[in-house]
Amino acid sequence: MAAPPGFEEFVTYRSTRLLRAAYQLTHDWALAEDLMQAALAKAWRAWSRLSGEADPEPYVRKIMFNTYASWWRRRWNHEDPTGEVPERAAPASAITQIDDRDEVWRALGRLPKRQRAVIVLRYFEDMTEAQTAEILNCSIGNVKSQASRALATLRLDSSLRSEGAVA
């Protein structure tokens, strides 16, 4: 079956941004690709309605974020505990930056899914509260409260505090 007119161009020009947003949600490239693919498959079925819009990307993003939210309800994402903690090498400046970035990603991963989605949309994708609310199909007040709770949780996360800082 042939792709609807304009769909291939949309995928060609927008898939990089969609994949980046999917990765920020999942923290796993394979899952991010699956999430983007699932969203594009759903958008393909509705493309005849979307092609009349000036920019179908917000609708596709909404599909992607809703698909992500439904995945966590169905899948058990667990951690595999290890018997021993690996030793860390002496920190160098580049290694420290990578470690800091990794700690931020891990802290984001510990947030509830809805709060993580709000943080990704607001601060990584640089969307307004109204745009975020539209994508997540909730009120602006809900976006504000979810962002506030998420930022409060991140502020209290001990892994994000610098070594010499006083709480």
CSV table of N, CA and C in Angstrom, one decimal:
chain,number,residue,atom,x,y,z
A,1,MET,N,0.8,-1.2,0.0
A,1,MET,CA,0.0,0.0,0.0
A,1,MET,C,0.9,1.2,0.0
A,2,ALA,N,0.6,2.2,-0.8
A,2,ALA,CA,1.4,3.4,-1.0
A,2,ALA,C,1.1,4.4,0.1
A,3,ALA,N,2.2,5.1,0.5
A,3,ALA,CA,2.0,6.1,1.6
A,3,ALA,C,1.2,7.3,1.1
A,4,PRO,N,0.4,7.9,1.9
A,4,PRO,CA,-0.4,9.0,1.5
A,4,PRO,C,0.5,10.2,1.1
A,5,PRO,N,0.0,11.1,0.2
A,5,PRO,CA,0.8,12.2,-0.2
A,5,PRO,C,1.3,13.1,1.0
A,6,GLY,N,2.5,13.4,1.0
A,6,GLY,CA,3.1,14.2,2.0
A,6,GLY,C,3.6,13.5,3.2
A,7,PHE,N,3.2,12.3,3.4
A,7,PHE,CA,3.7,11.5,4.6
A,7,PHE,C,5.2,11.3,4.6
A,8,GLU,N,5.7,10.8,3.5
A,8,GLU,CA,7.1,10.5,3.4
A,8,GLU,C,8.0,11.7,3.7
A,9,GLU,N,7.5,12.9,3.1
A,9,GLU,CA,8.3,14.1,3.4
A,9,GLU,C,8.2,14.5,4.8
A,10,PHE,N,7.1,14.3,5.4
A,10,PHE,CA,7.0,14.6,6.9
A,10,PHE,C,7.9,13.8,7.7
A,11,VAL,N,8.0,12.5,7.4
A,11,VAL,CA,8.8,11.6,8.1
A,11,VAL,C,10.3,11.9,7.9
A,12,THR,N,10.6,12.2,6.6
A,12,THR,CA,12.0,12.6,6.3
A,12,THR,C,12.5,13.8,7.1
A,13,TYR,N,11.6,14.8,7.2
A,13,TYR,CA,12.1,16.1,7.8
A,13,TYR,C,11.8,16.2,9.3
A,14,ARG,N,10.9,15.4,9.8
A,14,ARG,CA,10.6,15.6,11.2
A,14,ARG,C,11.0,14.4,12.1
A,15,SER,N,11.5,13.3,11.5
A,15,SER,CA,11.7,12.1,12.4
A,15,SER,C,12.9,12.3,13.3
A,16,THR,N,13.9,13.2,13.0
A,16,THR,CA,15.0,13.4,13.9
A,16,THR,C,14.5,14.1,15.2
A,17,ARG,N,13.6,15.1,15.1
A,17,ARG,CA,13.1,15.8,16.3
A,17,ARG,C,12.2,14.8,17.1
A,18,LEU,N,11.4,14.1,16.4
A,18,LEU,CA,10.5,13.1,17.1
A,18,LEU,C,11.2,12.1,17.8
A,19,LEU,N,12.3,11.6,17.2
A,19,LEU,CA,13.1,10.5,17.8
A,19,LEU,C,13.8,11.1,19.0
A,20,ARG,N,14.3,12.3,19.0
A,20,ARG,CA,14.9,13.0,20.1
A,20,ARG,C,13.9,13.1,21.3
A,21,ALA,N,12.7,13.5,21.0
A,21,ALA,CA,11.7,13.6,22.1
A,21,ALA,C,11.4,12.2,22.6
A,22,ALA,N,11.3,11.2,21.8
A,22,ALA,CA,11.0,9.9,22.2
A,22,ALA,C,12.1,9.3,23.1
A,23,TYR,N,13.4,9.7,22.8
A,23,TYR,CA,14.5,9.2,23.6
A,23,TYR,C,14.5,9.9,25.0
A,24,GLN,N,14.1,11.2,25.0
A,24,GLN,CA,14.1,11.9,26.2
A,24,GLN,C,13.0,11.3,27.2
A,25,LEU,N,12.0,10.7,26.6
A,25,LEU,CA,11.0,10.1,27.4
A,25,LEU,C,11.4,8.7,27.9
A,26,THR,N,12.0,7.9,27.0
A,26,THR,CA,12.3,6.5,27.3
A,26,THR,C,13.7,6.2,27.8
A,27,HIS,N,14.7,7.1,27.5
A,27,HIS,CA,16.1,6.9,27.9
A,27,HIS,C,16.6,5.6,27.3
A,28,ASP,N,16.1,5.2,26.2
A,28,ASP,CA,16.6,4.0,25.5
A,28,ASP,C,16.3,4.1,24.0
A,29,TRP,N,17.4,4.1,23.2
A,29,TRP,CA,17.3,4.3,21.8
A,29,TRP,C,16.4,3.3,21.1
A,30,ALA,N,16.4,2.1,21.5
A,30,ALA,CA,15.6,1.1,20.9
A,30,ALA,C,14.1,1.3,21.2
A,31,LEU,N,13.8,1.6,22.5
A,31,LEU,CA,12.4,1.9,22.8
A,31,LEU,C,12.0,3.2,22.2
A,32,ALA,N,12.9,4.2,22.1
A,32,ALA,CA,12.5,5.5,21.4
A,32,ALA,C,12.2,5.3,20.0
A,33,GLU,N,13.0,4.4,19.3
A,33,GLU,CA,12.6,4.1,17.9
A,33,GLU,C,11.3,3.4,17.8
A,34,ASP,N,11.0,2.5,18.7
A,34,ASP,CA,9.7,1.8,18.7
A,34,ASP,C,8.6,2.8,18.9
A,35,LEU,N,8.8,3.7,19.9
A,35,LEU,CA,7.8,4.7,20.2
A,35,LEU,C,7.5,5.6,19.0
A,36,MET,N,8.5,6.0,18.4
A,36,MET,CA,8.3,6.9,17.2
A,36,MET,C,7.7,6.1,16.1
A,37,GLN,N,8.1,4.9,15.9
A,37,GLN,CA,7.5,4.1,14.8
A,37,GLN,C,6.0,3.9,15.1
A,38,ALA,N,5.6,3.6,16.4
A,38,ALA,CA,4.2,3.4,16.7
A,38,ALA,C,3.4,4.6,16.5
A,39,ALA,N,4.0,5.8,16.9
A,39,ALA,CA,3.3,7.1,16.7
A,39,ALA,C,3.1,7.4,15.2
A,40,LEU,N,4.1,7.1,14.4
A,40,LEU,CA,4.0,7.4,12.9
A,40,LEU,C,3.0,6.4,12.3
A,41,ALA,N,3.0,5.2,12.8
A,41,ALA,CA,2.0,4.2,12.2
A,41,ALA,C,0.6,4.7,12.5
A,42,LYS,N,0.3,5.2,13.7
A,42,LYS,CA,-1.0,5.7,14.0
A,42,LYS,C,-1.3,7.0,13.2
A,43,ALA,N,-0.3,7.8,13.0
A,43,ALA,CA,-0.5,9.1,12.2
A,43,ALA,C,-0.7,8.7,10.7
A,44,TRP,N,-0.1,7.7,10.2
A,44,TRP,CA,-0.3,7.3,8.8
A,44,TRP,C,-1.7,6.9,8.6
A,45,ARG,N,-2.4,6.2,9.5
A,45,ARG,CA,-3.8,5.9,9.4
A,45,ARG,C,-4.7,7.1,9.3
A,46,ALA,N,-4.3,8.2,10.0
A,46,ALA,CA,-5.1,9.4,10.1
A,46,ALA,C,-4.6,10.5,9.2
A,47,TRP,N,-3.6,10.2,8.3
A,47,TRP,CA,-3.0,11.2,7.5
A,47,TRP,C,-3.9,12.0,6.6
A,48,SER,N,-4.9,11.4,6.1
A,48,SER,CA,-5.9,12.1,5.2
A,48,SER,C,-6.5,13.3,6.0
A,49,ARG,N,-6.7,13.1,7.3
A,49,ARG,CA,-7.3,14.2,8.1
A,49,ARG,C,-6.2,15.2,8.4
A,50,LEU,N,-5.0,14.7,8.6
A,50,LEU,CA,-3.9,15.6,9.1
A,50,LEU,C,-3.3,16.4,8.0
A,51,SER,N,-3.3,15.9,6.8
A,51,SER,CA,-2.6,16.6,5.7
A,51,SER,C,-3.2,18.0,5.4
A,52,GLY,N,-4.4,18.3,5.8
A,52,GLY,CA,-5.0,19.6,5.6
A,52,GLY,C,-4.6,20.6,6.6
A,53,GLU,N,-3.9,20.2,7.7
A,53,GLU,CA,-3.5,21.1,8.8
A,53,GLU,C,-2.2,21.7,8.3
A,54,ALA,N,-1.9,22.9,8.8
A,54,ALA,CA,-0.7,23.6,8.5
A,54,ALA,C,0.5,22.9,8.9
A,55,ASP,N,0.5,22.3,10.1
A,55,ASP,CA,1.6,21.6,10.7
A,55,ASP,C,1.1,20.4,11.4
A,56,PRO,N,1.3,19.2,10.9
A,56,PRO,CA,0.8,18.0,11.6
A,56,PRO,C,1.7,17.5,12.7
A,57,GLU,N,2.8,18.1,12.9
A,57,GLU,CA,3.8,17.6,13.9
A,57,GLU,C,3.2,17.7,15.4
A,58,PRO,N,2.5,18.7,15.8
A,58,PRO,CA,1.9,18.7,17.1
A,58,PRO,C,0.9,17.5,17.3
A,59,TYR,N,0.2,17.2,16.3
A,59,TYR,CA,-0.7,16.0,16.4
A,59,TYR,C,0.1,14.7,16.6
A,60,VAL,N,1.1,14.6,15.8
A,60,VAL,CA,2.0,13.4,15.9
A,60,VAL,C,2.7,13.3,17.2
A,61,ARG,N,3.1,14.4,17.7
A,61,ARG,CA,3.7,14.4,19.1
A,61,ARG,C,2.7,14.0,20.1
A,62,LYS,N,1.5,14.5,20.0
A,62,LYS,CA,0.4,14.1,20.9
A,62,LYS,C,0.2,12.6,20.9
A,63,ILE,N,0.2,12.0,19.7
A,63,ILE,CA,0.1,10.6,19.6
A,63,ILE,C,1.2,9.9,20.3
A,64,MET,N,2.4,10.4,20.1
A,64,MET,CA,3.6,9.8,20.7
A,64,MET,C,3.6,9.9,22.2
A,65,PHE,N,3.2,11.0,22.8
A,65,PHE,CA,3.2,11.1,24.2
A,65,PHE,C,2.1,10.3,24.8
A,66,ASN,N,0.9,10.2,24.1
A,66,ASN,CA,-0.2,9.4,24.6
A,66,ASN,C,0.2,7.9,24.5
A,67,THR,N,0.9,7.5,23.5
A,67,THR,CA,1.3,6.1,23.3
A,67,THR,C,2.3,5.8,24.4
A,68,TYR,N,3.2,6.7,24.7
A,68,TYR,CA,4.2,6.5,25.8
A,68,TYR,C,3.5,6.3,27.1
A,69,ALA,N,2.5,7.1,27.4
A,69,ALA,CA,1.7,7.0,28.6
A,69,ALA,C,1.0,5.7,28.7
A,70,SER,N,0.5,5.2,27.6
A,70,SER,CA,-0.2,3.9,27.7
A,70,SER,C,0.8,2.8,27.8
A,71,TRP,N,2.0,2.9,27.4
A,71,TRP,CA,3.0,1.8,27.5
A,71,TRP,C,3.3,1.5,28.9
A,72,TRP,N,3.5,2.6,29.7
A,72,TRP,CA,3.9,2.3,31.1
A,72,TRP,C,2.8,1.6,31.9
A,73,ARG,N,1.6,1.8,31.5
A,73,ARG,CA,0.5,1.1,32.2
A,73,ARG,C,0.6,-0.4,31.9
A,74,ARG,N,1.1,-0.8,30.7
A,74,ARG,CA,1.1,-2.2,30.3
A,74,ARG,C,2.4,-2.9,30.6
A,75,ARG,N,3.5,-2.2,30.6
A,75,ARG,CA,4.8,-2.8,30.8
A,75,ARG,C,5.3,-2.6,32.2
A,76,TRP,N,6.0,-3.6,32.7
A,76,TRP,CA,6.6,-3.5,34.0
A,76,TRP,C,8.1,-3.2,33.7
A,77,ASN,N,8.5,-2.0,34.0
A,77,ASN,CA,9.9,-1.6,33.9
A,77,ASN,C,10.6,-1.7,35.2
A,78,HIS,N,11.4,-2.7,35.3
A,78,HIS,CA,12.0,-3.0,36.6
A,78,HIS,C,13.5,-2.8,36.5
A,79,GLU,N,14.1,-2.8,37.6
A,79,GLU,CA,15.6,-2.7,37.7
A,79,GLU,C,16.1,-4.0,38.2
A,80,ASP,N,17.3,-4.3,37.7
A,80,ASP,CA,17.9,-5.6,38.0
A,80,ASP,C,19.0,-5.2,39.1
A,81,PRO,N,18.8,-5.6,40.3
A,81,PRO,CA,19.8,-5.3,41.3
A,81,PRO,C,21.1,-6.1,41.1
A,82,THR,N,22.2,-5.5,41.5
A,82,THR,CA,23.5,-6.3,41.4
A,82,THR,C,24.0,-6.5,42.8
A,83,GLY,N,24.9,-7.5,42.9
A,83,GLY,CA,25.5,-7.8,44.2
A,83,GLY,C,26.5,-6.8,44.7
A,84,GLU,N,27.3,-6.3,43.7
A,84,GLU,CA,28.4,-5.4,44.1
A,84,GLU,C,28.3,-4.1,43.2
A,85,VAL,N,28.6,-3.0,43.9
A,85,VAL,CA,28.6,-1.7,43.2
A,85,VAL,C,30.0,-1.6,42.5
A,86,PRO,N,30.0,-1.3,41.2
A,86,PRO,CA,31.3,-1.2,40.5
A,86,PRO,C,32.1,0.0,41.0
A,87,GLU,N,33.4,-0.1,40.9
A,87,GLU,CA,34.3,1.0,41.4
A,87,GLU,C,34.2,2.1,40.3
A,88,ARG,N,34.4,3.3,40.8
A,88,ARG,CA,34.5,4.5,39.9
A,88,ARG,C,35.9,4.9,39.7
A,89,ALA,N,36.2,5.3,38.5
A,89,ALA,CA,37.6,5.9,38.2
A,89,ALA,C,37.7,7.3,38.8
A,90,ALA,N,38.9,7.7,38.9
A,90,ALA,CA,39.1,9.1,39.4
A,90,ALA,C,38.5,10.1,38.4
A,91,PRO,N,37.7,11.0,38.9
A,91,PRO,CA,37.0,11.9,37.9
A,91,PRO,C,37.9,12.9,37.2
A,92,ALA,N,37.7,13.0,36.0
A,92,ALA,CA,38.4,14.0,35.2
A,92,ALA,C,37.3,14.9,34.7
A,93,SER,N,37.7,16.1,34.2
A,93,SER,CA,36.6,17.1,33.8
A,93,SER,C,35.6,16.5,32.8
A,94,ALA,N,36.1,15.9,31.8
A,94,ALA,CA,35.1,15.3,30.8
A,94,ALA,C,34.3,14.2,31.4
A,95,ILE,N,34.9,13.4,32.2
A,95,ILE,CA,34.2,12.3,32.8
A,95,ILE,C,33.2,12.8,33.8
A,96,THR,N,33.5,13.9,34.6
A,96,THR,CA,32.6,14.5,35.5
A,96,THR,C,31.4,15.0,34.8
A,97,GLN,N,31.6,15.7,33.7
A,97,GLN,CA,30.4,16.2,32.9
A,97,GLN,C,29.5,15.1,32.5
A,98,ILE,N,30.1,14.0,32.0
A,98,ILE,CA,29.3,12.8,31.6
A,98,ILE,C,28.6,12.2,32.8
A,99,ASP,N,29.3,12.1,33.9
A,99,ASP,CA,28.6,11.6,35.1
A,99,ASP,C,27.5,12.5,35.6
A,100,ASP,N,27.7,13.8,35.5
A,100,ASP,CA,26.6,14.7,35.9
A,100,ASP,C,25.4,14.6,35.0
A,101,ARG,N,25.7,14.5,33.7
A,101,ARG,CA,24.6,14.3,32.7
A,101,ARG,C,23.9,13.0,33.0
A,102,ASP,N,24.6,12.0,33.3
A,102,ASP,CA,24.0,10.7,33.5
A,102,ASP,C,23.2,10.7,34.8
A,103,GLU,N,23.6,11.4,35.8
A,103,GLU,CA,22.8,11.5,37.1
A,103,GLU,C,21.5,12.3,36.8
A,104,VAL,N,21.6,13.3,36.0
A,104,VAL,CA,20.3,14.0,35.6
A,104,VAL,C,19.4,13.1,34.9
A,105,TRP,N,19.9,12.3,34.0
A,105,TRP,CA,19.0,11.4,33.2
A,105,TRP,C,18.4,10.3,34.2
A,106,ARG,N,19.2,9.8,35.1
A,106,ARG,CA,18.7,8.8,36.1
A,106,ARG,C,17.7,9.5,37.0
A,107,ALA,N,17.9,10.7,37.4
A,107,ALA,CA,16.9,11.4,38.2
A,107,ALA,C,15.6,11.6,37.5
A,108,LEU,N,15.7,12.0,36.2
A,108,LEU,CA,14.5,12.1,35.4
A,108,LEU,C,13.8,10.8,35.2
A,109,GLY,N,14.6,9.7,35.2
A,109,GLY,CA,14.0,8.4,35.0
A,109,GLY,C,13.2,7.9,36.3
A,110,ARG,N,13.6,8.5,37.4
A,110,ARG,CA,12.9,8.2,38.7
A,110,ARG,C,11.6,9.0,38.9
A,111,LEU,N,11.4,10.0,38.0
A,111,LEU,CA,10.1,10.7,38.1
A,111,LEU,C,9.0,9.9,37.6
A,112,PRO,N,7.8,10.1,38.1
A,112,PRO,CA,6.6,9.5,37.5
A,112,PRO,C,6.5,9.9,36.1
A,113,LYS,N,5.9,9.0,35.3
A,113,LYS,CA,5.8,9.2,33.8
A,113,LYS,C,5.2,10.5,33.4
A,114,ARG,N,4.1,10.9,34.0
A,114,ARG,CA,3.5,12.1,33.7
A,114,ARG,C,4.3,13.3,33.9
A,115,GLN,N,5.0,13.3,35.1
A,115,GLN,CA,5.9,14.4,35.4
A,115,GLN,C,7.1,14.5,34.5
A,116,ARG,N,7.6,13.3,34.1
A,116,ARG,CA,8.7,13.3,33.2
A,116,ARG,C,8.3,13.8,31.8
A,117,ALA,N,7.1,13.5,31.4
A,117,ALA,CA,6.6,14.0,30.1
A,117,ALA,C,6.5,15.5,30.1
A,118,VAL,N,6.0,16.1,31.2
A,118,VAL,CA,5.9,17.5,31.4
A,118,VAL,C,7.3,18.2,31.3
A,119,ILE,N,8.2,17.6,32.0
A,119,ILE,CA,9.6,18.2,32.1
A,119,ILE,C,10.2,18.1,30.7
A,120,VAL,N,10.1,17.0,30.0
A,120,VAL,CA,10.6,16.9,28.6
A,120,VAL,C,10.0,17.9,27.7
A,121,LEU,N,8.7,18.0,27.7
A,121,LEU,CA,8.0,18.9,26.8
A,121,LEU,C,8.4,20.4,27.2
A,122,ARG,N,8.4,20.7,28.4
A,122,ARG,CA,8.6,22.1,28.8
A,122,ARG,C,10.0,22.6,28.7
A,123,TYR,N,11.0,21.7,29.2
A,123,TYR,CA,12.3,22.2,29.3
A,123,TYR,C,13.3,21.6,28.2
A,124,PHE,N,13.0,20.4,27.7
A,124,PHE,CA,13.9,19.9,26.7
A,124,PHE,C,13.3,20.3,25.3
A,125,GLU,N,12.0,20.2,25.1
A,125,GLU,CA,11.4,20.6,23.8
A,125,GLU,C,11.0,22.1,23.8
A,126,ASP,N,11.2,22.8,24.9
A,126,ASP,CA,11.0,24.3,25.0
A,126,ASP,C,9.5,24.6,24.5
A,127,MET,N,8.6,23.9,25.0
A,127,MET,CA,7.2,24.2,24.7
A,127,MET,C,6.5,25.0,25.8
A,128,THR,N,5.5,25.8,25.4
A,128,THR,CA,4.8,26.6,26.4
A,128,THR,C,3.9,25.7,27.3
A,129,GLU,N,3.4,26.2,28.4
A,129,GLU,CA,2.5,25.4,29.2
A,129,GLU,C,1.2,25.1,28.4
A,130,ALA,N,0.8,26.0,27.6
A,130,ALA,CA,-0.4,25.7,26.8
A,130,ALA,C,-0.2,24.6,25.8
A,131,GLN,N,1.0,24.6,25.1
A,131,GLN,CA,1.3,23.6,24.1
A,131,GLN,C,1.4,22.2,24.8
A,132,THR,N,2.1,22.2,26.0
A,132,THR,CA,2.3,21.0,26.8
A,132,THR,C,0.9,20.4,27.2
A,133,ALA,N,0.0,21.3,27.7
A,133,ALA,CA,-1.3,20.9,28.1
A,133,ALA,C,-2.1,20.3,26.9
A,134,GLU,N,-1.9,20.9,25.8
A,134,GLU,CA,-2.6,20.4,24.6
A,134,GLU,C,-2.2,19.0,24.2
A,135,ILE,N,-0.8,18.8,24.2
A,135,ILE,CA,-0.3,17.5,23.8
A,135,ILE,C,-0.7,16.4,24.8
A,136,LEU,N,-0.6,16.8,26.1
A,136,LEU,CA,-0.9,15.8,27.1
A,136,LEU,C,-2.4,15.7,27.5
A,137,ASN,N,-3.2,16.5,26.8
A,137,ASN,CA,-4.7,16.5,27.0
A,137,ASN,C,-5.1,16.7,28.4
A,138,CYS,N,-4.5,17.8,29.0
A,138,CYS,CA,-4.8,18.2,30.4
A,138,CYS,C,-4.9,19.7,30.5
A,139,SER,N,-5.2,20.2,31.6
A,139,SER,CA,-5.3,21.6,31.8
A,139,SER,C,-3.9,22.3,32.0
A,140,ILE,N,-3.8,23.6,31.8
A,140,ILE,CA,-2.6,24.3,32.0
A,140,ILE,C,-2.2,24.2,33.5
A,141,GLY,N,-3.2,24.3,34.4
A,141,GLY,CA,-2.9,24.1,35.8
A,141,GLY,C,-2.3,22.8,36.2
A,142,ASN,N,-2.8,21.7,35.5
A,142,ASN,CA,-2.2,20.4,35.7
A,142,ASN,C,-0.7,20.4,35.3
A,143,VAL,N,-0.4,21.0,34.1
A,143,VAL,CA,1.0,21.1,33.7
A,143,VAL,C,1.8,21.8,34.7
A,144,LYS,N,1.3,22.9,35.2
A,144,LYS,CA,2.1,23.7,36.2
A,144,LYS,C,2.3,22.9,37.5
A,145,SER,N,1.3,22.2,38.0
A,145,SER,CA,1.4,21.4,39.2
A,145,SER,C,2.4,20.2,39.0
A,146,GLN,N,2.3,19.6,37.8
A,146,GLN,CA,3.2,18.4,37.5
A,146,GLN,C,4.6,18.9,37.4
A,147,ALA,N,4.8,20.1,36.8
A,147,ALA,CA,6.2,20.6,36.7
A,147,ALA,C,6.7,21.0,38.0
A,148,SER,N,5.9,21.6,38.8
A,148,SER,CA,6.3,22.1,40.2
A,148,SER,C,6.7,20.9,41.0
A,149,ARG,N,5.9,19.8,41.0
A,149,ARG,CA,6.2,18.6,41.8
A,149,ARG,C,7.5,17.9,41.3
A,150,ALA,N,7.6,17.9,39.9
A,150,ALA,CA,8.8,17.3,39.4
A,150,ALA,C,10.1,18.0,39.8
A,151,LEU,N,10.0,19.4,39.6
A,151,LEU,CA,11.2,20.2,40.0
A,151,LEU,C,11.5,20.1,41.5
A,152,ALA,N,10.5,20.0,42.3
A,152,ALA,CA,10.7,19.8,43.8
A,152,ALA,C,11.4,18.5,44.0
A,153,THR,N,10.9,17.5,43.4
A,153,THR,CA,11.5,16.1,43.5
A,153,THR,C,13.0,16.1,43.1
A,154,LEU,N,13.2,16.8,42.0
A,154,LEU,CA,14.6,16.8,41.5
A,154,LEU,C,15.5,17.7,42.4
A,155,ARG,N,15.0,18.7,43.0
A,155,ARG,CA,15.7,19.5,44.0
A,155,ARG,C,16.1,18.7,45.2
A,156,LEU,N,15.3,17.8,45.6
A,156,LEU,CA,15.5,17.0,46.8
A,156,LEU,C,16.3,15.7,46.5
A,157,ASP,N,16.5,15.4,45.2
A,157,ASP,CA,17.3,14.2,44.9
A,157,ASP,C,18.7,14.3,45.3
A,158,SER,N,19.1,13.5,46.2
A,158,SER,CA,20.5,13.5,46.7
A,158,SER,C,21.6,13.3,45.7
A,159,SER,N,21.3,12.5,44.6
A,159,SER,CA,22.3,12.2,43.6
A,159,SER,C,22.6,13.5,42.8
A,160,LEU,N,21.8,14.5,42.8
A,160,LEU,CA,22.0,15.7,42.0
A,160,LEU,C,22.7,16.8,42.8
A,161,ARG,N,22.9,16.6,44.1
A,161,ARG,CA,23.6,17.6,44.9
A,161,ARG,C,25.1,17.5,44.7
A,162,SER,N,25.8,18.6,44.7
A,162,SER,CA,27.2,18.6,44.5
A,162,SER,C,27.9,18.1,45.8
A,163,GLU,N,29.1,17.6,45.7
A,163,GLU,CA,29.7,17.0,46.9
A,163,GLU,C,29.9,17.9,48.1
A,164,GLY,N,30.2,19.1,47.9
A,164,GLY,CA,30.4,20.0,49.0
A,164,GLY,C,29.2,20.8,49.5
A,165,ALA,N,28.1,20.6,48.8
A,165,ALA,CA,26.9,21.5,49.0
A,165,ALA,C,26.2,21.1,50.3
A,166,VAL,N,25.6,22.1,51.0
A,166,VAL,CA,24.9,21.8,52.2
A,166,VAL,C,23.4,21.9,51.8
A,167,ALA,N,22.7,20.9,52.3
A,167,ALA,CA,21.2,20.8,51.9
A,167,ALA,C,20.4,21.9,52.5
